[in-house]
PDB file of N, CA and C in Angstrom:
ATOM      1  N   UNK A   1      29.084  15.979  -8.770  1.00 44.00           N
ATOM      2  CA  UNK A   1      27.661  15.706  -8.712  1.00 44.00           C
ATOM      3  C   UNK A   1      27.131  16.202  -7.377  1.00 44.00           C
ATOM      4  N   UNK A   2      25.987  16.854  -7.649  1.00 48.00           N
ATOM      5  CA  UNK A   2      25.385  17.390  -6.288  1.00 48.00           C
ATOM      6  C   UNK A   2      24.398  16.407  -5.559  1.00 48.00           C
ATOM      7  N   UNK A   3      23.978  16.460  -4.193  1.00 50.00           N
ATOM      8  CA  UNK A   3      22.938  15.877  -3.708  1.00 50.00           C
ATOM      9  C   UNK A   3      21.881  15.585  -4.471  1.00 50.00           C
ATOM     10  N   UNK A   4      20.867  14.315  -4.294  1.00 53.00           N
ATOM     11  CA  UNK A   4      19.666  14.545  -4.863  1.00 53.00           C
ATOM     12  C   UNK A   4      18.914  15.257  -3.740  1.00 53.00           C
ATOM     13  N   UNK A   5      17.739  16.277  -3.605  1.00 53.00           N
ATOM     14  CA  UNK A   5      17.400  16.595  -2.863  1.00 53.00           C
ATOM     15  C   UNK A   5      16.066  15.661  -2.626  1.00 53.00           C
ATOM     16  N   UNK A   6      15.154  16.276  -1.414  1.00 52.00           N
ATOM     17  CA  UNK A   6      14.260  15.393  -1.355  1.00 52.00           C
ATOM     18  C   UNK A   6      12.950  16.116  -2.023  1.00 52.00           C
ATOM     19  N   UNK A   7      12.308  15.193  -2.615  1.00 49.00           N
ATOM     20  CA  UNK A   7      11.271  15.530  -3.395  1.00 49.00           C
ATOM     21  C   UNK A   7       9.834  15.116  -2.907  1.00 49.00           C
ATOM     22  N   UNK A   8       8.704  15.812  -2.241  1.00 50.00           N
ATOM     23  CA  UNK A   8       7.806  14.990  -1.947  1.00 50.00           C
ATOM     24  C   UNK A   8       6.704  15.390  -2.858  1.00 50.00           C
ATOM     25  N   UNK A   9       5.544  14.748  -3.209  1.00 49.00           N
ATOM     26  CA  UNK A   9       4.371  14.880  -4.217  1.00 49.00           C
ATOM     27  C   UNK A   9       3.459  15.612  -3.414  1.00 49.00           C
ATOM     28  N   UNK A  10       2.797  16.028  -3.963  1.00 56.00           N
ATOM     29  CA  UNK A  10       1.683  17.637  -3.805  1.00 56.00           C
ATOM     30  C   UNK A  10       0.628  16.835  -4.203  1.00 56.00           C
ATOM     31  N   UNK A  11      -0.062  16.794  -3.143  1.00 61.00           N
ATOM     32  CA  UNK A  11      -1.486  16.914  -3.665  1.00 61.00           C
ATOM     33  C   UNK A  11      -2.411  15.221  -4.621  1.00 61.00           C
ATOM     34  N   UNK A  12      -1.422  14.333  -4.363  1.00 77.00           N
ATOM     35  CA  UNK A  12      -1.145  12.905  -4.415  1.00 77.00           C
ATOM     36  C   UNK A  12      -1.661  12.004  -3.535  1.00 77.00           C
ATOM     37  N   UNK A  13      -3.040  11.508  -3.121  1.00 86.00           N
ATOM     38  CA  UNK A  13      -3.265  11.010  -1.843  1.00 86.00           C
ATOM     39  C   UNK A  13      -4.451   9.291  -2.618  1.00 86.00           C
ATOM     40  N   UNK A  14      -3.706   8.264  -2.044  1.00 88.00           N
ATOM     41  CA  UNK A  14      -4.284   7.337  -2.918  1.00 88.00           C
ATOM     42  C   UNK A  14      -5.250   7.360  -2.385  1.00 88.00           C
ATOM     43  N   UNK A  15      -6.977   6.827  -3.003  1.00 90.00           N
ATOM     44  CA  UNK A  15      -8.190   6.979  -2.677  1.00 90.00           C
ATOM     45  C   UNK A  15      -8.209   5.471  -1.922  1.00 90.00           C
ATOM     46  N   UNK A  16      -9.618   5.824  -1.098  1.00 92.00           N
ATOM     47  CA  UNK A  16      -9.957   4.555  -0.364  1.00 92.00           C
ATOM     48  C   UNK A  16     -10.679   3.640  -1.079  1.00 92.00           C
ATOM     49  N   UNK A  17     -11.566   4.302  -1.991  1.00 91.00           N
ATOM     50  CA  UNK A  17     -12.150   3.473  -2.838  1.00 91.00           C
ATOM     51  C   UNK A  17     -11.814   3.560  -3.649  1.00 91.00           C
ATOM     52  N   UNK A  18     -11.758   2.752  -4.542  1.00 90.00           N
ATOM     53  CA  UNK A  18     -11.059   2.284  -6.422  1.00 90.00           C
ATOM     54  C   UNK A  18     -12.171   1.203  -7.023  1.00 90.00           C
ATOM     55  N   UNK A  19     -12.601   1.797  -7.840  1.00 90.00           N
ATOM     56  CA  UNK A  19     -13.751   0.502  -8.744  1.00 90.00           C
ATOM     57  C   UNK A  19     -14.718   0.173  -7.883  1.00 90.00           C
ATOM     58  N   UNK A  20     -15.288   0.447  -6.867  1.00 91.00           N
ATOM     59  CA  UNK A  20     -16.003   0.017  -6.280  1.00 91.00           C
ATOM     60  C   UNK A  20     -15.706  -1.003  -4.940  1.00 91.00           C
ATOM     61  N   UNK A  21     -14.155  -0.946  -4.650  1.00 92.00           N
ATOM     62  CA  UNK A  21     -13.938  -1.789  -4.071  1.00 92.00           C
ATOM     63  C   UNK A  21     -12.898  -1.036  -2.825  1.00 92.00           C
ATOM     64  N   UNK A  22     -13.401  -1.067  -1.977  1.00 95.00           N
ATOM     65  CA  UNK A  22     -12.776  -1.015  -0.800  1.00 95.00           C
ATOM     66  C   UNK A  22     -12.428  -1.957   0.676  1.00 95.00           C
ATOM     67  N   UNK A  23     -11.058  -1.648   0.824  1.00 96.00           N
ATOM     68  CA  UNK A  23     -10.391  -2.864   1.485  1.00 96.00           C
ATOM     69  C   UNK A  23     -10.259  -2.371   3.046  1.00 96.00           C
ATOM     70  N   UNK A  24     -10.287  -3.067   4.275  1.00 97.00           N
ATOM     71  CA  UNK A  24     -10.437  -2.448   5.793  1.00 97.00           C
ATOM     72  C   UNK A  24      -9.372  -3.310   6.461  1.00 97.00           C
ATOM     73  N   UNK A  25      -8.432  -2.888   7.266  1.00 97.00           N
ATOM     74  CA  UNK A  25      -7.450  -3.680   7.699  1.00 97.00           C
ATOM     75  C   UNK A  25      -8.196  -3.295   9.368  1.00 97.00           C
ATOM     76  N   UNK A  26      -8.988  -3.951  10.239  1.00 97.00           N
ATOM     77  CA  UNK A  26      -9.119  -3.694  11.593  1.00 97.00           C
ATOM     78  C   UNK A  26     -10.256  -2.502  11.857  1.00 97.00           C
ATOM     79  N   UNK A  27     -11.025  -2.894  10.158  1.00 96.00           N
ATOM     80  CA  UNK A  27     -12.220  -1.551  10.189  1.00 96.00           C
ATOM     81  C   UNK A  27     -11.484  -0.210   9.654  1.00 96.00           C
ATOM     82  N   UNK A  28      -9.878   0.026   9.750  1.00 97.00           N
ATOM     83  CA  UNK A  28      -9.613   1.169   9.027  1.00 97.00           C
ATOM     84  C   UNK A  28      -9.373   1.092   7.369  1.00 97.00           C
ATOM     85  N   UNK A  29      -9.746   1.972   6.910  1.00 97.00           N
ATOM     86  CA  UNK A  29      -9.517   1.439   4.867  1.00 97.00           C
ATOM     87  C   UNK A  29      -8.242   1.920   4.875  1.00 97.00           C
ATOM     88  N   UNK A  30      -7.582   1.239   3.918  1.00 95.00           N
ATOM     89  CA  UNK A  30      -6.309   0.565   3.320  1.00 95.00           C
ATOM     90  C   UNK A  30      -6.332   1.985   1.889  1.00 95.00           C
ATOM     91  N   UNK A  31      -5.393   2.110   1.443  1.00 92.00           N
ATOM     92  CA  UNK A  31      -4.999   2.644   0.374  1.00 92.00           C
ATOM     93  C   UNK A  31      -5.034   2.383  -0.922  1.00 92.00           C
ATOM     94  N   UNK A  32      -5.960   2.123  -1.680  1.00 90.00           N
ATOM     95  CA  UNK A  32      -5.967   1.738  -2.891  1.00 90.00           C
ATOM     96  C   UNK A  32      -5.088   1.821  -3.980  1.00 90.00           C
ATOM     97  N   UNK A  33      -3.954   0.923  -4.518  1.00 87.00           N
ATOM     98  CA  UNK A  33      -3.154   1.149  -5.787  1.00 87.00           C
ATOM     99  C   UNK A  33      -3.630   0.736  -6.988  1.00 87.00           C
ATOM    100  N   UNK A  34      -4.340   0.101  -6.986  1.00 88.00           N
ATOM    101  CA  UNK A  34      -4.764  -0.764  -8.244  1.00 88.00           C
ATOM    102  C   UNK A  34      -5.976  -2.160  -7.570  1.00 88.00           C
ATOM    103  N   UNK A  35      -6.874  -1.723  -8.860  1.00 89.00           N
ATOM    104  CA  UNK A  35      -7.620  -3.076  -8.163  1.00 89.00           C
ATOM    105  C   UNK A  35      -8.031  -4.112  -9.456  1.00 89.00           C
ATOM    106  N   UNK A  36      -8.666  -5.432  -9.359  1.00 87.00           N
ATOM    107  CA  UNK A  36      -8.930  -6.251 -10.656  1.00 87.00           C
ATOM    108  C   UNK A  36      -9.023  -7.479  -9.864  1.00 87.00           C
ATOM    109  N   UNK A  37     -10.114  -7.734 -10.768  1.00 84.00           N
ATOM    110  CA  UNK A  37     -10.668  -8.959 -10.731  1.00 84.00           C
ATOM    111  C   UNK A  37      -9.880 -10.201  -9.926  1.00 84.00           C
ATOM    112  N   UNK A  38      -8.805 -10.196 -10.208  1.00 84.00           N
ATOM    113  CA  UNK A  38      -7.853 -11.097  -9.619  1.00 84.00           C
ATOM    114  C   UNK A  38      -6.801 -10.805  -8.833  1.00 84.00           C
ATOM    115  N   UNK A  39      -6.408  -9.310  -8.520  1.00 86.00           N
ATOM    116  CA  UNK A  39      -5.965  -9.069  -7.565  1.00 86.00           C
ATOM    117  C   UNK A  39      -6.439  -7.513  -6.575  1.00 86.00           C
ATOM    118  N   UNK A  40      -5.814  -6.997  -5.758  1.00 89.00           N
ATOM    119  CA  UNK A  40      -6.008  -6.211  -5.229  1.00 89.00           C
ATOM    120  C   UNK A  40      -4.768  -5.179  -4.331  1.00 89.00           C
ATOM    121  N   UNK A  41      -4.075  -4.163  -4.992  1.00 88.00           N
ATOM    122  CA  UNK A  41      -2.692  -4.065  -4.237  1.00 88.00           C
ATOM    123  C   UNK A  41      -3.169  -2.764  -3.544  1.00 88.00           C
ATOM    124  N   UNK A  42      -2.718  -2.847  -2.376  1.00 90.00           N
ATOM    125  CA  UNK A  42      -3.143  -1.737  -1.191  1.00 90.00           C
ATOM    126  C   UNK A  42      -2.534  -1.662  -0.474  1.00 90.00           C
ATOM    127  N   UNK A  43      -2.181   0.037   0.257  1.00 89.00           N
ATOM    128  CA  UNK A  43      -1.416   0.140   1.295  1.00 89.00           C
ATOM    129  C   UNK A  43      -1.945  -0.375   2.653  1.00 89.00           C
ATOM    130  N   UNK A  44      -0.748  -1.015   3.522  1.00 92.00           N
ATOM    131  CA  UNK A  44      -1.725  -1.460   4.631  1.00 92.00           C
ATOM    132  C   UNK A  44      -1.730  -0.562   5.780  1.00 92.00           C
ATOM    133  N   UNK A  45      -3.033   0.018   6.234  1.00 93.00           N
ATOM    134  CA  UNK A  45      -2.265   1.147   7.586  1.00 93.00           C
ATOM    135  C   UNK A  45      -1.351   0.984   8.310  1.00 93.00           C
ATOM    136  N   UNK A  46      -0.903   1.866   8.657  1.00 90.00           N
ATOM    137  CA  UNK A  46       0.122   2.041   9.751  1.00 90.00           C
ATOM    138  C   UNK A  46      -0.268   1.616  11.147  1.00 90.00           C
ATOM    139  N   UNK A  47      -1.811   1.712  11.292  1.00 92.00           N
ATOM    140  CA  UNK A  47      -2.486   1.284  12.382  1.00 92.00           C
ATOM    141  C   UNK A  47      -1.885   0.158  13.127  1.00 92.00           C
ATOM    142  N   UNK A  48      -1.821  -0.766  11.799  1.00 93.00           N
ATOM    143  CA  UNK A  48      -1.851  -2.339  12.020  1.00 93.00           C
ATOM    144  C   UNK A  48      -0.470  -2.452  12.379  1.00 93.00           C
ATOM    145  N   UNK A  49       0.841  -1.828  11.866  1.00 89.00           N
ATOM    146  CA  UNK A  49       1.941  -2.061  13.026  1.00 89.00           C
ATOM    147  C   UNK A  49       2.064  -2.344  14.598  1.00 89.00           C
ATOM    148  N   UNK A  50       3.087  -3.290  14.643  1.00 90.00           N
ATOM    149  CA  UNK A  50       3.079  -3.573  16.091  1.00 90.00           C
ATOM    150  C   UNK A  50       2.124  -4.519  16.648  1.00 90.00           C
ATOM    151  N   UNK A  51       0.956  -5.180  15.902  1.00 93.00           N
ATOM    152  CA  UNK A  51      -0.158  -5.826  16.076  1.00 93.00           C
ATOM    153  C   UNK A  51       0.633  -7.336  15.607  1.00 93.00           C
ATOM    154  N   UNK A  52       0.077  -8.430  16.109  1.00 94.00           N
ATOM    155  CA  UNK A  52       0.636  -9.736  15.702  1.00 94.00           C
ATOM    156  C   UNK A  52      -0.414 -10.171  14.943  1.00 94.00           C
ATOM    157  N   UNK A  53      -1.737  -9.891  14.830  1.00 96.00           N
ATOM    158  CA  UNK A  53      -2.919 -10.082  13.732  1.00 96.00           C
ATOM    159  C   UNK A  53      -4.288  -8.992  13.563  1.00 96.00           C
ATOM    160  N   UNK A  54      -4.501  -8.970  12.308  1.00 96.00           N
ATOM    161  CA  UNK A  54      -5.411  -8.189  11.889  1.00 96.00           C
ATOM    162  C   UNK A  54      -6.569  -8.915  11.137  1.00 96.00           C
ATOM    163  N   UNK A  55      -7.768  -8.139  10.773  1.00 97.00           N
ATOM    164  CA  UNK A  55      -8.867  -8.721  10.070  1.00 97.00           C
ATOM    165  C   UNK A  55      -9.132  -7.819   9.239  1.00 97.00           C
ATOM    166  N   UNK A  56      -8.848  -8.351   7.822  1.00 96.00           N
ATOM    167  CA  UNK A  56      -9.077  -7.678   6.341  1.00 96.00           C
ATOM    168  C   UNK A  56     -10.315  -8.233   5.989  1.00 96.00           C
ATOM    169  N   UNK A  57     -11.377  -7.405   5.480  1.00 97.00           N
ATOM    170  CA  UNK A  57     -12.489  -7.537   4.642  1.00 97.00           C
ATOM    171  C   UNK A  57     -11.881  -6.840   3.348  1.00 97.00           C
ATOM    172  N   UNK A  58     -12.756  -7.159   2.424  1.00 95.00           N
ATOM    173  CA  UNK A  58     -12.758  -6.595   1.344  1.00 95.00           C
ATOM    174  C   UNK A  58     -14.715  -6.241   1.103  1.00 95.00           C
ATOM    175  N   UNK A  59     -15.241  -5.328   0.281  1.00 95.00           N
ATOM    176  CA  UNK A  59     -16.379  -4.780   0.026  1.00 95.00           C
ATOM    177  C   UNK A  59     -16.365  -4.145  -1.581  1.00 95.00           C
ATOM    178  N   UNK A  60     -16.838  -4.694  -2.039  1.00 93.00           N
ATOM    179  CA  UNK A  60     -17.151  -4.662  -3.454  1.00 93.00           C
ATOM    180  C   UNK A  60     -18.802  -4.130  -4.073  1.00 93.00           C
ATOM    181  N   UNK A  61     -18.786  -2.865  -4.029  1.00 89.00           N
ATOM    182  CA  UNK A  61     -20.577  -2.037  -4.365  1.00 89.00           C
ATOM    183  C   UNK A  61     -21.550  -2.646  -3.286  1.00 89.00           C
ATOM    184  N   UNK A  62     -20.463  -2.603  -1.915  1.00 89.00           N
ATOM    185  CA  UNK A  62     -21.677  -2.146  -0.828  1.00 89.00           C
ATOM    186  C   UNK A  62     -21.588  -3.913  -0.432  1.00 89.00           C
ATOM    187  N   UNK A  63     -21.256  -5.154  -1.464  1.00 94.00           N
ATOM    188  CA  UNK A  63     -21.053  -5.940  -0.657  1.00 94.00           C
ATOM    189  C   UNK A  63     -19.595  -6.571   0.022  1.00 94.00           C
ATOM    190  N   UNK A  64     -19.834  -7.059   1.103  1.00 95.00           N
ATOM    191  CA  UNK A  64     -18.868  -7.246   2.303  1.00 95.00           C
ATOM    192  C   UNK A  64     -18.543  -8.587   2.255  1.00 95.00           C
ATOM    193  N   UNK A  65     -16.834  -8.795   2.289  1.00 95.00           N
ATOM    194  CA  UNK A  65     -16.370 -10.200   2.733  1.00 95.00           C
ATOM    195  C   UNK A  65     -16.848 -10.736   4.266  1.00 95.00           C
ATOM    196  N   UNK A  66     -16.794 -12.100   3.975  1.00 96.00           N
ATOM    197  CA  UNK A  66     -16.389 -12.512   4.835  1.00 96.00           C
ATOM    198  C   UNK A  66     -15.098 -11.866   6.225  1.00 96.00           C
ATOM    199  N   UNK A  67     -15.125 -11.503   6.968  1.00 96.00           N
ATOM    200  CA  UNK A  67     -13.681 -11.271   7.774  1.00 96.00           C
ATOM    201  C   UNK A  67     -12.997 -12.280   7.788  1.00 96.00           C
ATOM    202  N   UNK A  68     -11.360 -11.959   7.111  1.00 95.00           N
ATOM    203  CA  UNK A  68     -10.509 -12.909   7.126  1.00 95.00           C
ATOM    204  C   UNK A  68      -8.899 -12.260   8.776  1.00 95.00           C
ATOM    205  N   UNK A  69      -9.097 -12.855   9.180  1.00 96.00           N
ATOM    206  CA  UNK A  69      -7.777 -13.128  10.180  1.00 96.00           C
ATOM    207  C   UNK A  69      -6.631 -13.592   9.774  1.00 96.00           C
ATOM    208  N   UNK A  70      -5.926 -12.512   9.498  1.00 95.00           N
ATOM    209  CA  UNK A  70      -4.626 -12.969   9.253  1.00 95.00           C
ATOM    210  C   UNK A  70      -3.100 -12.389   9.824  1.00 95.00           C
ATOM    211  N   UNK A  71      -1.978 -13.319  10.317  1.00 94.00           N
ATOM    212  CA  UNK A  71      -0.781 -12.754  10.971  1.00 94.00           C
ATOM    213  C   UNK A  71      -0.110 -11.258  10.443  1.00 94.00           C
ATOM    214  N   UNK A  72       0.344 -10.323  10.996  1.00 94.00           N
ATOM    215  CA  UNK A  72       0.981  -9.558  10.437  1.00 94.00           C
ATOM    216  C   UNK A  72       2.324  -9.741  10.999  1.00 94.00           C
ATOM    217  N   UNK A  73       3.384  -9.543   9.467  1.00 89.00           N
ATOM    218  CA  UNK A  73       4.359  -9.742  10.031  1.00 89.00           C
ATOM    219  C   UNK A  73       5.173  -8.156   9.196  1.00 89.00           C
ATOM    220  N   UNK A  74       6.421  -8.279   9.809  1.00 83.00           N
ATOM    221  CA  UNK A  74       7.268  -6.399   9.526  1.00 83.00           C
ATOM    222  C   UNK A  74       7.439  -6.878   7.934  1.00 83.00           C
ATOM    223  N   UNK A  75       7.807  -5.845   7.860  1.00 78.00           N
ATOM    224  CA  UNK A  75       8.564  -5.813   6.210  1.00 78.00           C
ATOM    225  C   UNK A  75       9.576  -4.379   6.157  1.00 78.00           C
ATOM    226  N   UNK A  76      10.348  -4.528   5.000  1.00 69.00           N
ATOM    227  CA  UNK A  76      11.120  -3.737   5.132  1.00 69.00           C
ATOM    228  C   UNK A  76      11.240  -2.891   3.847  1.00 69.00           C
ATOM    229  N   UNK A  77      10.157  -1.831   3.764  1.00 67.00           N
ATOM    230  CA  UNK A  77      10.003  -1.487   2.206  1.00 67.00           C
ATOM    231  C   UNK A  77      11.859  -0.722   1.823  1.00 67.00           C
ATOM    232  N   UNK A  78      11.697  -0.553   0.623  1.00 62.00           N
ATOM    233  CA  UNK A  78      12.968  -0.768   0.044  1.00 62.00           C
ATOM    234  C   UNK A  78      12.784   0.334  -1.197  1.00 62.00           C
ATOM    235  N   UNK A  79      13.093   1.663  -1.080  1.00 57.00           N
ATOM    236  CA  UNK A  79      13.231   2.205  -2.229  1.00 57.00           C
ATOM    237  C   UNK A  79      14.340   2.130  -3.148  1.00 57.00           C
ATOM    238  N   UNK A  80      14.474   2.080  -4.447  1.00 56.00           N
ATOM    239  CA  UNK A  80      15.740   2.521  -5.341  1.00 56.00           C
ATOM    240  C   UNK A  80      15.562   3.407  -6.317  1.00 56.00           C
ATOM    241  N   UNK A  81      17.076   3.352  -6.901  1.00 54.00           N
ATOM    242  CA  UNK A  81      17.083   3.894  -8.381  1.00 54.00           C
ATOM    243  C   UNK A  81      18.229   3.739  -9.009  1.00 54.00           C
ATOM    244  N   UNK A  82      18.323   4.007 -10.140  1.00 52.00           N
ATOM    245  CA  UNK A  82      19.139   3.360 -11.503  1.00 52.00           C
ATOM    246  C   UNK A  82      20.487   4.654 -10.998  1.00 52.00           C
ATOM    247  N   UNK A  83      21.708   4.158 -10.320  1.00 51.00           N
ATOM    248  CA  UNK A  83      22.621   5.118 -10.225  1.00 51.00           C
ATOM    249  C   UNK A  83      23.051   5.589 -11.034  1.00 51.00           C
ATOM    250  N   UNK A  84      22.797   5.025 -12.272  1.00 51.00           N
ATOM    251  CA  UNK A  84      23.114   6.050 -13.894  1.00 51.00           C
ATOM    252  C   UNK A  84      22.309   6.986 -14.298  1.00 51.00           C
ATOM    253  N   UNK A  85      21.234   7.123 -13.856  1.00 49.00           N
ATOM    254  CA  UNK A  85      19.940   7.798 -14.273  1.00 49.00           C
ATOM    255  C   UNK A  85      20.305   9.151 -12.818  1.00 49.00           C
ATOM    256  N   UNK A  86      21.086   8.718 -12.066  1.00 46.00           N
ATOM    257  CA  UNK A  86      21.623   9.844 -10.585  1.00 46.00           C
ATOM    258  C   UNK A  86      22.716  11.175 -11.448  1.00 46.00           C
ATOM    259  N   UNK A  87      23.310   9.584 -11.797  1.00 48.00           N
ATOM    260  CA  UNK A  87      24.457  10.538 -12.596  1.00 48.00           C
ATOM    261  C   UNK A  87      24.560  11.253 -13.937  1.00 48.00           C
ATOM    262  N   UNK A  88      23.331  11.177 -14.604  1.00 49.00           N
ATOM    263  CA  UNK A  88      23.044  12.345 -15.546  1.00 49.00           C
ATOM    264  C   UNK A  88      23.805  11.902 -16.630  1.00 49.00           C
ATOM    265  N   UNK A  89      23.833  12.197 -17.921  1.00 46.00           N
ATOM    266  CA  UNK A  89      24.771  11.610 -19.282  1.00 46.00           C
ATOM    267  C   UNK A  89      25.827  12.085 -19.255  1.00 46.00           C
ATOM    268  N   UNK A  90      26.456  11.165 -19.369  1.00 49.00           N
ATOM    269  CA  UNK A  90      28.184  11.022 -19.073  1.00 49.00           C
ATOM    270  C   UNK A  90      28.561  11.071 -20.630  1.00 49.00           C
ATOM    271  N   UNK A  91      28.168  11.587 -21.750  1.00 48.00           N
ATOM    272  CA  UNK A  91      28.865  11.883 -22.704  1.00 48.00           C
ATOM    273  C   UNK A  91      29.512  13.438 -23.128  1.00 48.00           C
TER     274      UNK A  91
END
């Protein structure tokens, strides 16, 4: 079995706004993945590393949250994949 090589996406850049709703971590906008009524999943800048707190608004067609203050703490994103799906059909 050979290396997987590295693969990066072309031309793939998540938007700032989604549905009308755009999210600001420290005044910079956040990355939009998906948005709804009940939740909101977004990348958080890179800005905000190294910072012990930030202030997220959210803005929904021009209207603006409240500013919320909240701790930032590290995380440790975590890619995978199915090592059978590496190793190609074994029949």
């Amino acid at each position: 079995m050979t290396p997987v090589s590295v693969t990066e996406a072309s031309g793939v850049v998540l938007p700032t706004t989604l549905g009308g709703v755009t999210v600001t971590f420290d005044k910079t906008a956040a990355r939009l993945i998906s948005v709804s009524s009940s939740e909101i999943v977004a990348v958080v800048p890179f800005a905000v590393s190294g910072q012990w707190m930030t202030t997220v608004q959210v803005s929904y067609q021009g209207r603006v949250s409240q500013p919320i203050v909240t701790l930032v703490t590290e995380s440790n994103p975590l890619a995978y994949a199915n090592s059978n799906a590496l190793q190609g059909n074994q029949d």
